[in-house]
XYZ file of C-alpha atoms in Angstrom:
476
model
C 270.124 -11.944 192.577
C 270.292 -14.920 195.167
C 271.767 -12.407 197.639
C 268.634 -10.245 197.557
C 266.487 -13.413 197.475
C 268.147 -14.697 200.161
C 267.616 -11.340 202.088
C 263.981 -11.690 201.167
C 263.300 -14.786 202.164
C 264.872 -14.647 206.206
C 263.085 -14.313 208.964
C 263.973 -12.215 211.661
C 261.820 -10.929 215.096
C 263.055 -6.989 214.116
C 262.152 -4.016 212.556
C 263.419 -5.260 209.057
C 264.644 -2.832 206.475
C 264.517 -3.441 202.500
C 267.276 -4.389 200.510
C 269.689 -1.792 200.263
C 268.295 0.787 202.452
C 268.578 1.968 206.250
C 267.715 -0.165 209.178
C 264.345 1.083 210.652
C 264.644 3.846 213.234
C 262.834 6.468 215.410
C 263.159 9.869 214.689
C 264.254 12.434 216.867
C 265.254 15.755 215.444
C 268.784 14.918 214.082
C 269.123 11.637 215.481
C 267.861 8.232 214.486
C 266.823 6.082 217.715
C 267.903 2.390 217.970
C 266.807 0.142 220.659
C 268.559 -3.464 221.142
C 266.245 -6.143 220.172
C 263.880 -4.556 218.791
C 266.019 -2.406 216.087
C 268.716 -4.818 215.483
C 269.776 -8.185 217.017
C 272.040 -8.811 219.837
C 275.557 -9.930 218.544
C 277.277 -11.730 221.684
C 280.665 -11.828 220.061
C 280.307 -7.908 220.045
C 279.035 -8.332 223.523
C 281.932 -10.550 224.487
C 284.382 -8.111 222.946
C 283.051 -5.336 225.018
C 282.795 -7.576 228.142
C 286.834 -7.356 227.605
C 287.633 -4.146 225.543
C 285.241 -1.881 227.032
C 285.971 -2.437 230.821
C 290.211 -2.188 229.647
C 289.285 1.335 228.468
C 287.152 1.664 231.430
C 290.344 0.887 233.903
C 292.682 2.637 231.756
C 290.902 6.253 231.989
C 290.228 5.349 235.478
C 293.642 5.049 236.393
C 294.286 8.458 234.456
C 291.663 10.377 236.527
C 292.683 9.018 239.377
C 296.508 10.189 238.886
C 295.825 13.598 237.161
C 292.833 14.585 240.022
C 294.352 13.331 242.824
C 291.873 10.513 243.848
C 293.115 8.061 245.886
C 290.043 5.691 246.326
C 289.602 3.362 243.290
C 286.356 3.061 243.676
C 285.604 6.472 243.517
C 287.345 7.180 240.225
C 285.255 3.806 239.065
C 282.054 5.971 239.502
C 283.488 8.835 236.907
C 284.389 5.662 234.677
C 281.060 4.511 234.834
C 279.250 7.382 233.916
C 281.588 7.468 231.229
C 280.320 4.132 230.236
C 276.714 5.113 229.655
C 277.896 7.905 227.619
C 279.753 5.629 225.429
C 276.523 4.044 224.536
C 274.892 7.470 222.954
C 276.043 7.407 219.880
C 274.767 3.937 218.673
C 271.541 5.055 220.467
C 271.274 7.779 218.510
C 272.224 7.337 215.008
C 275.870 7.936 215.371
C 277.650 4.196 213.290
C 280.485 4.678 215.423
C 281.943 2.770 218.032
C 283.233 6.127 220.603
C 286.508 6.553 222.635
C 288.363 9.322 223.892
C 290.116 12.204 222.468
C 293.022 10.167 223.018
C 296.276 11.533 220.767
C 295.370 14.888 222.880
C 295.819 13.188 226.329
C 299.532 13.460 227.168
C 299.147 17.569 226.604
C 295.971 17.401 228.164
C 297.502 16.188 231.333
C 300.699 18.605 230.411
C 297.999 21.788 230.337
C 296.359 20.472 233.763
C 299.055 19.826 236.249
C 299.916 23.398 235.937
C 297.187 24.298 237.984
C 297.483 23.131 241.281
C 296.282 19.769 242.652
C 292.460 19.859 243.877
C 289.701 21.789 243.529
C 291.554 24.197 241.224
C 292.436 21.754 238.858
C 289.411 19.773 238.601
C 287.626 22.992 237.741
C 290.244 24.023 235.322
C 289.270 20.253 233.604
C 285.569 21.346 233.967
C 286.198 24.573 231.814
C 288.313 22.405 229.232
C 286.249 19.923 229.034
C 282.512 22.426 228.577
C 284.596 24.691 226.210
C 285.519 21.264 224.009
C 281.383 20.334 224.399
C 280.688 23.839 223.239
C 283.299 23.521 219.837
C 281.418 20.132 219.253
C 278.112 21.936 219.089
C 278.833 24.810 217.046
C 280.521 22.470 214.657
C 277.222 20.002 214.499
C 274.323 22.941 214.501
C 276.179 25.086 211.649
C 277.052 22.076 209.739
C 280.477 23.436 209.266
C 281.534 19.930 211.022
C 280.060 17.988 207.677
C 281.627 20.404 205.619
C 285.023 20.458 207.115
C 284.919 16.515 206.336
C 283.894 16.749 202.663
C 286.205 19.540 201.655
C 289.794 18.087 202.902
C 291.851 16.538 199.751
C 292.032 13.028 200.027
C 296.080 13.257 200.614
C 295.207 15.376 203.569
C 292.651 12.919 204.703
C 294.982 9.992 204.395
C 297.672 11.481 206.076
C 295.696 11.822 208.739
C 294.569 8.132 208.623
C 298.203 6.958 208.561
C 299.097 9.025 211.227
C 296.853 7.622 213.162
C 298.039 4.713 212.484
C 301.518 5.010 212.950
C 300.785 6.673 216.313
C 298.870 3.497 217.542
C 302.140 1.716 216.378
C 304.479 3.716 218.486
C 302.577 3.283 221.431
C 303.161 -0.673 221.625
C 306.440 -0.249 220.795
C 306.921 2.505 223.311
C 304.782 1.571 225.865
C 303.161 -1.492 225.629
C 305.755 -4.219 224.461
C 308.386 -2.578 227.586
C 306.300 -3.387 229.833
C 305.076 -6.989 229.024
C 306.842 -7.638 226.003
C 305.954 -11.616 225.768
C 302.493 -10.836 226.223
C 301.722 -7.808 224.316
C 303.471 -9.374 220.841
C 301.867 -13.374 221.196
C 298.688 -11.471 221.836
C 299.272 -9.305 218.694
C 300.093 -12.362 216.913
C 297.033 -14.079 217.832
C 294.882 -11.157 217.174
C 296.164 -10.492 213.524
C 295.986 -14.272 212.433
C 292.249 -14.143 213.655
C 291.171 -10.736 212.243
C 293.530 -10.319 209.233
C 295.465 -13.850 207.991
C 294.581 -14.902 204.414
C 295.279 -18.452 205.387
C 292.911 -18.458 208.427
C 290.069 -16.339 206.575
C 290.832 -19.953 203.603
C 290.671 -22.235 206.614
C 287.577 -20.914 208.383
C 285.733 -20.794 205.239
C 285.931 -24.395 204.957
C 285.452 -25.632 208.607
C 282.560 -25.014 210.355
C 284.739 -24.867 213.997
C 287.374 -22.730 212.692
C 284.542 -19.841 211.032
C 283.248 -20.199 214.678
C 286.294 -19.052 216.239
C 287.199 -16.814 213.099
C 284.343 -14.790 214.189
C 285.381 -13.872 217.743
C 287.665 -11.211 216.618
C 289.721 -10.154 218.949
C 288.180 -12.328 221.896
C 290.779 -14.831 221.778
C 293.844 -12.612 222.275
C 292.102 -11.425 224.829
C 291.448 -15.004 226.497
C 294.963 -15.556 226.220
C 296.186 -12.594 228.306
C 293.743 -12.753 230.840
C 294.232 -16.557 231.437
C 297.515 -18.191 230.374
C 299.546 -15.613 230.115
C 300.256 -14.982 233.692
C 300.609 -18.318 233.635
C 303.542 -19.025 231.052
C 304.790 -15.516 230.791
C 304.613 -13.854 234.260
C 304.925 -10.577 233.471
C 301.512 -9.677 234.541
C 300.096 -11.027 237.865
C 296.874 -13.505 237.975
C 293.351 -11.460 239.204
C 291.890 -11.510 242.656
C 288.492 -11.656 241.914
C 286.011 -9.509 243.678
C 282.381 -10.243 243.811
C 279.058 -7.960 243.385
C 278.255 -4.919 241.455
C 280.485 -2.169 240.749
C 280.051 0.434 243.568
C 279.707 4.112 242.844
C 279.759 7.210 244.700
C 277.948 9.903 242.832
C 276.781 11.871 246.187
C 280.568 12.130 247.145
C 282.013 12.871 243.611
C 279.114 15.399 242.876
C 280.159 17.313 246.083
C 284.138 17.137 245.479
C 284.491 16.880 241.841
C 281.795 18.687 239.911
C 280.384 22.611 239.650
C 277.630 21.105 242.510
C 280.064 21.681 244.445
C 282.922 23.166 243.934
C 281.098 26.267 242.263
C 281.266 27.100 238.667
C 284.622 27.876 236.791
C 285.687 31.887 237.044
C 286.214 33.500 233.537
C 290.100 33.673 233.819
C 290.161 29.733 234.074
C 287.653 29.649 230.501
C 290.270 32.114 229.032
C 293.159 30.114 230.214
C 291.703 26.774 228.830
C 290.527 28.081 225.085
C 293.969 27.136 223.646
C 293.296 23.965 224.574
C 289.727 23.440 223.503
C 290.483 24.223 220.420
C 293.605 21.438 220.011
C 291.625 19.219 221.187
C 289.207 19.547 218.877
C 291.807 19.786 215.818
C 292.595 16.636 216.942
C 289.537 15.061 217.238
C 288.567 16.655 214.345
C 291.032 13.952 212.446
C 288.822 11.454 214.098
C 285.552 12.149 211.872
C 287.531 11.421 208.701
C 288.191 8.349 209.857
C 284.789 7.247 210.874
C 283.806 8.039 207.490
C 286.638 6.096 205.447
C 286.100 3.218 207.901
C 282.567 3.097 207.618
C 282.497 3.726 203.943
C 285.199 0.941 203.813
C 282.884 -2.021 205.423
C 279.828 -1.007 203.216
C 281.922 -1.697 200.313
C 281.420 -5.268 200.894
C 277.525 -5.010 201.666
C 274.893 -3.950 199.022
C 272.187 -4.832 201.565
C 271.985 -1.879 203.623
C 272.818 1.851 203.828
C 274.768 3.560 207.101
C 274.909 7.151 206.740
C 277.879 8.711 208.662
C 276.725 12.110 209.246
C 279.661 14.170 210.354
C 277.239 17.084 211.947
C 275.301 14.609 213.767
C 278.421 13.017 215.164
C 279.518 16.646 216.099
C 276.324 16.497 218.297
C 276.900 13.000 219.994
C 280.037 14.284 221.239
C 278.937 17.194 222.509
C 276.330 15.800 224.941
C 278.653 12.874 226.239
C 281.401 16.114 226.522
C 278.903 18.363 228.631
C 277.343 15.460 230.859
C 280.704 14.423 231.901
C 282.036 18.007 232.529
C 278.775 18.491 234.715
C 278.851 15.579 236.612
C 282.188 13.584 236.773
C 284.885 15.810 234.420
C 287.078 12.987 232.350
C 290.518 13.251 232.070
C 290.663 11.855 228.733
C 288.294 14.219 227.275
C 285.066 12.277 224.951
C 285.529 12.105 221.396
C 283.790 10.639 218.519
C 285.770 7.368 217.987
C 287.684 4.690 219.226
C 288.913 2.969 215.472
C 290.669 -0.233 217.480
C 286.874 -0.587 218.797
C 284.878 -0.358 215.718
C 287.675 -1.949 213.372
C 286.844 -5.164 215.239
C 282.872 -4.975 214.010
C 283.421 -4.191 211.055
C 286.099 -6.444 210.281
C 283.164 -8.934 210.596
C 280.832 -6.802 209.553
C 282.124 -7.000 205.775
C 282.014 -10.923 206.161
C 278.056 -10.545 204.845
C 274.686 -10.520 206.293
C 274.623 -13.993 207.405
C 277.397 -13.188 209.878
C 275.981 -9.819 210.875
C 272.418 -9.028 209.984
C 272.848 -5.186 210.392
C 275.803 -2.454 211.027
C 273.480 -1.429 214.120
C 273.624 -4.934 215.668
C 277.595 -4.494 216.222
C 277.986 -1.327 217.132
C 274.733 -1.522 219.754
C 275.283 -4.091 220.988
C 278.866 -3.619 221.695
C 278.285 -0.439 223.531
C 274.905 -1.362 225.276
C 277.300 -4.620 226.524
C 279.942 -1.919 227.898
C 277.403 -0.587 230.060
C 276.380 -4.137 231.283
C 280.730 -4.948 231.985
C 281.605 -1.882 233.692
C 278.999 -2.656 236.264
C 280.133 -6.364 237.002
C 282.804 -6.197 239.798
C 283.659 -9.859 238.820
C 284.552 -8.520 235.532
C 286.360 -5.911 236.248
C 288.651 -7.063 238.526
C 288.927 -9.639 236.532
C 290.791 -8.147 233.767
C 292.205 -5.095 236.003
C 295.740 -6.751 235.656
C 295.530 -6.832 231.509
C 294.367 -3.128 231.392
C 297.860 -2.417 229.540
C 297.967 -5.269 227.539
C 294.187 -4.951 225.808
C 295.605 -1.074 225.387
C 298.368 -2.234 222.933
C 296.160 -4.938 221.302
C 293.949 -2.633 220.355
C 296.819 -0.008 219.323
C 297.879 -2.723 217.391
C 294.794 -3.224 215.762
C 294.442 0.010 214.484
C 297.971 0.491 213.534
C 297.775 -2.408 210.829
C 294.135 -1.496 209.739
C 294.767 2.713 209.622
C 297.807 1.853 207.168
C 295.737 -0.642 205.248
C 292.491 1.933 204.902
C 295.455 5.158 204.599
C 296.793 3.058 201.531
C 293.017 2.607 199.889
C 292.395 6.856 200.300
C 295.398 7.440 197.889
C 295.387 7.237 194.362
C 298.507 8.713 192.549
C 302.338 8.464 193.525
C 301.809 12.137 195.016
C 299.070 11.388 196.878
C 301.005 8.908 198.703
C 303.938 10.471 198.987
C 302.089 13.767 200.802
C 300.137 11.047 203.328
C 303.702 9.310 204.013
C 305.446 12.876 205.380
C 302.121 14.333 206.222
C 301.408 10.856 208.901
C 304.930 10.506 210.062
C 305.129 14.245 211.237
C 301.764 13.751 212.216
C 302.390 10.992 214.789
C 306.025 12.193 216.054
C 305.468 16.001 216.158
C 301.381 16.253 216.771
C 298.436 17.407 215.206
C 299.313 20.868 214.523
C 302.523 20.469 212.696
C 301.358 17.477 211.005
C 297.931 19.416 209.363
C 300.364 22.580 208.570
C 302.484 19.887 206.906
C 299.703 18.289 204.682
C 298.467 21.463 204.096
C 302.363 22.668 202.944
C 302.892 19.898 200.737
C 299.287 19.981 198.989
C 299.505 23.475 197.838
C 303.059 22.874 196.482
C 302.969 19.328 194.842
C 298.907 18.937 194.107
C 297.175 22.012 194.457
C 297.884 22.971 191.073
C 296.365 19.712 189.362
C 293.430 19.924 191.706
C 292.500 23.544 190.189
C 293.185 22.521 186.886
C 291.349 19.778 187.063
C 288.118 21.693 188.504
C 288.725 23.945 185.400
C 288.576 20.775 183.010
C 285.484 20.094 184.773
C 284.188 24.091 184.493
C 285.366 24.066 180.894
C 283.561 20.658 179.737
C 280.297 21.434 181.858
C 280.019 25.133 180.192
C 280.680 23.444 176.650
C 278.025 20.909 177.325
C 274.905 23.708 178.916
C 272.912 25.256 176.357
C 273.300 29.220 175.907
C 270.335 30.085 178.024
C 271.777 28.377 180.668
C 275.291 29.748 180.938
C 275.811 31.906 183.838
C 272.601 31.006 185.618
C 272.771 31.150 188.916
C-alpha cells in the first residue's frame, strides 16, 4: 500500500500512467508512439551507457562493412553506420520494449554466403537481396501474427535452450576472441562490470551509502571508464585515442550512387533465388531472439507492480522489418538488423528492477538509451574517442549476456528434464548453430517430454469436460 501511495503522491512533468498500467502513448496502427520528455523522462546513465555502448557497436559493424564491401574510406562506411543508428532508435519509438542489435550469431555465415560473390557491385547487391528478402520474412511474420504465435507455442525447454545458448555463445566469444586479444583488459573490465551489475555484496553496500547506490547505478559505465582511460595506461594492450573534433561526416550522395539499388540497379531474380537459403537462417536465428525479449522483459516486470510493458512479438516482427528494408534501400548492413541486442537491454533492466524511484518507467531506459545512440554516433569527439576499445566494449557486453542468459535460461526451467533438454539443446546450439541446435531441442522434447506434455493437456481436457455442464460439452 505505501508503494502505490507513494506512486500517487510524485510529481512528475510527463504523461503519467496509473498504477499498474501502460505508460501513456500515441497510437498508430500497431505501434504505440513515445517521444523523450514528454512520454517518459530522460535517464542519463542510459544516455551515458549509449554514449559508450552504442558508438562500440557502431565501430564494430563499421569495421565489418567496410571489410566484407570493400570500402576503404572510414568515413564512408561511418555514413552506413549512422543510418544504422537512427534505425536503432525505431523500436523504442514505436512501442517495441526492446533495446535492438544485429542479427549477430548469423554474421560469420553471413559473411561466409557473401564473399562468394565477387567483390563490388555484385556483392553489395547480392547483400541488398539478403538483406530485403530477411525485411520481407519479418513482415509476413508480424502481419499474419504467426511471429506471436511461433513465440507462445515453443515448450519452455525449447525456449530455454535457446536462452542458454545464447548465452554460452556470448561466453565463447570472450574467450575466443576477446580475452586473446587484450586479455588484461577484457577480464578486469569483466570484473568490474559484474561486481557493479550483479555482486550481492555491492547491491548490500550501495543500499546503505548514498555514494556507492550512485555509482551502483551506472551499470556498466564504469568498466567502460576503465578501458577507455587507464587501461592503455597500465595495461598497454590497446593504444590511447587521437581525438578528432566536429561532427561525424557522412556521405549519403556517394554511398547512394555506389552502394545502394539508386545506383547500382535493382537485384536480378537469380541473385533473390540464390540468397533465399539465407533469408530464411537468418531469420531462424533471429527468430531465437524474440523469446528472449520476452523472458527478459517478463523477467524485470517481476520486480515492478507499477506498470505494464507488453512485448508484442508481431509488432516486434514489424520494427525489424522497416529498420531491415531502409537499410537494404539505402546503405545495405553487413550485420543484418534484428530485434535485440540482450547485452544492451540487460543493462536497463538490471536497474530497471531496482524500483520506480530509480527508474520511473521501462520507456525512460530503453528511449533514452537509443535516442542517446543517435546523439553519440554523430559526435566525432566521441567516436574516436572510444575507436581503440571497440573490441573490448564487444566482450563486455558478451560477457554481460553470457552470465545473465544462464541466470534467466536457469529461471525458464522447471523439472530435472527440462534442464537437462536446455543443457544439450544450448551447448549444440552455440558450437554447431542454430539449425542443429533447434533440430536438437526439438529431438530431445518429443523423446523425453513430449509424452507428459500430452498427457498433461489430457488431464486438463479430462478435468475441464468433467467440470462443463451437459449442454455445454462439445460446443464449439
Amino acid at each position: 500500500m505505501d508503494e502505490i501511495k507513494n506512486f500517487n503522491q510524485e510529481k512528475t512533468p510527463l504523461l503519467k500512467r496509473k498504477y499498474g498500467e501502460e505508460q501513456p502513448y500515441i497510437p498508430f496502427g500497431p505501434f504505440k508512439i513515445r517521444l523523450p520528455i514528454i512520454h517518459h523522462e530522460w535517464e542519463w546513465t542510459e544516455c551515458l551507457a549509449a554514449m559508450f555502448l552504442g558508438v562500440a557497436c557502431l565501430g564494430a559493424g563499421v569495421g565489418v562493412t567496410m571489410n566484407v564491401l570493400g570500402i576503404e574510406n572510414f568515413y564512408i562506411a561511418l555514413t552506413f553506420g549512422i543510418l544504422n543508428g537512427i534505425c536503432y532508435y525505431l523500436p523504442a519509438l514505436l512501442g517495441d520494449p526492446v533495446v535492438p542489435g544485429w542479427i549477430t550469431p548469423a554474421l560469420p555465415l553471413t559473411i561466409n554466403y557473401l564473399i562468394t560473390f565477387t567483390i563490388g557491385p555484385e556483392r553489395t547487391q547480392a547483400l541488398i537481396a539478403l538483406q530485403i528478402l530477411v525485411a520481407l520474412l519479418f513482415l509476413v511474420m508480424g502481419t499474419t501474427g504467426l511471429g506471436r504465435k511461433l513465440v507462445q507455442s515453443i515448450p519452455n525447454s525449447i525456449k530455454a535452450g535457446i536462452v542458454l545458448g545464447s548465452g554460452i555463445s556470448a561466453g565463447m566469444n570472450v574467450l575466443g576472441a576477446r580475452i586473446p586479444v587484450a586479455p588484461y583488459t577484457v577480464v578486469t573490465c569483466i570484473i568490474i562490470a559484474y561486481i557493479f551489475l550483479f555482486s550481492k555484496a555491492f547491491l548490500h553496500l550501495s543500499e546503505k551509502n548514498s555514494f556507492w547506490r550512485i555509482v551502483r547505478n551506472q551499470g556498466i559505465v564504469p568498466a567502460q571508464l576503465f578501458a577507455i582511460i587507464l587501461a592503455p595506461i597500465i595495461f598497454h594492450e590497446i593504444p590511447l585515442p587521437e581525438i578528432e573534433w566536429g561532427f561525424s561526416p557522412t556521405n549519403f550522395s556517394y554511398v547512394l550512387k555506389n552502394y545502394t539499388i539508386f545506383g547500382l540497379g535493382f537485384p536480378n531474380i537469380k541473385i533473390f533465388i540464390a540468397a533465399i537459403p539465407m533469408a530464411l537462417t537468418a531469420y531462424i536465428i533471429a527468430f531465437s531472439d524474440f523469446i528472449l525479449a520476452k523472458e527478459i522483459v517478463d523477467d524485470a516486470l517481476l520486480s515492478r507492480n507499477d506498470e505494464k510493458v507488453e512485448f508484442d512479438a508481431g509488432r516486434s516482427n514489424l520494427v525489424s522489418a522497416l529498420r531491415n528494408i531502409i537499410m537494404a534501400l539505402f546503405a545495405p548492413w553487413v550485420p543484418l538488423c534484428g530485434p535485440l541486442w540482450a547485452s544492451g537491454l540487460l543493462t536497463i533492466t538490471e536497474r530497471y528492477k531496482r524500483g520506480y524511484s530509480t527508474m520511473r518507467t521501462y520507456w525512460g531506459g530503453v528511449g533514452t538509451f537509443r535516442a542517446a545512440t543517435v546523439i553519440a554516433v554523430m559526435m566525432l569527439p566521441l567516436v574516436t574517442l572510444i575507436k581503440p576499445a571497440f573490441g573490448i566494449f564487444f566482450g563486455l557486453t558478451m560477457a554481460v549476456q553470457a552470465y545473465a542468459c544462464g541466470n534467466i535460461g536457469m529461471k525458464m526451467t522447471d523439472t530435472p528434464t527440462s534442464r537437462g533438454i536446455a543443457s544439450v539443446m544450448g551447448v549444440i546450439l552455440a558450437v554447431k548453430g542454430p539449425g542443429l541446435g533447434l533440430l536438437s531441442g526439438i529431438v530431445l522434447w518429443l523423446i523425453i517430454e513430449a509424452q507428459d506434455y500430452f498427457n498433461k493437456n489430457k488431464a486438463v481436457e479430462e478435468k475441464t469436460n468433467k467440470i462443463l455442464p451437459e449442454d455445454k460439452k462439445g460446443c464449439c
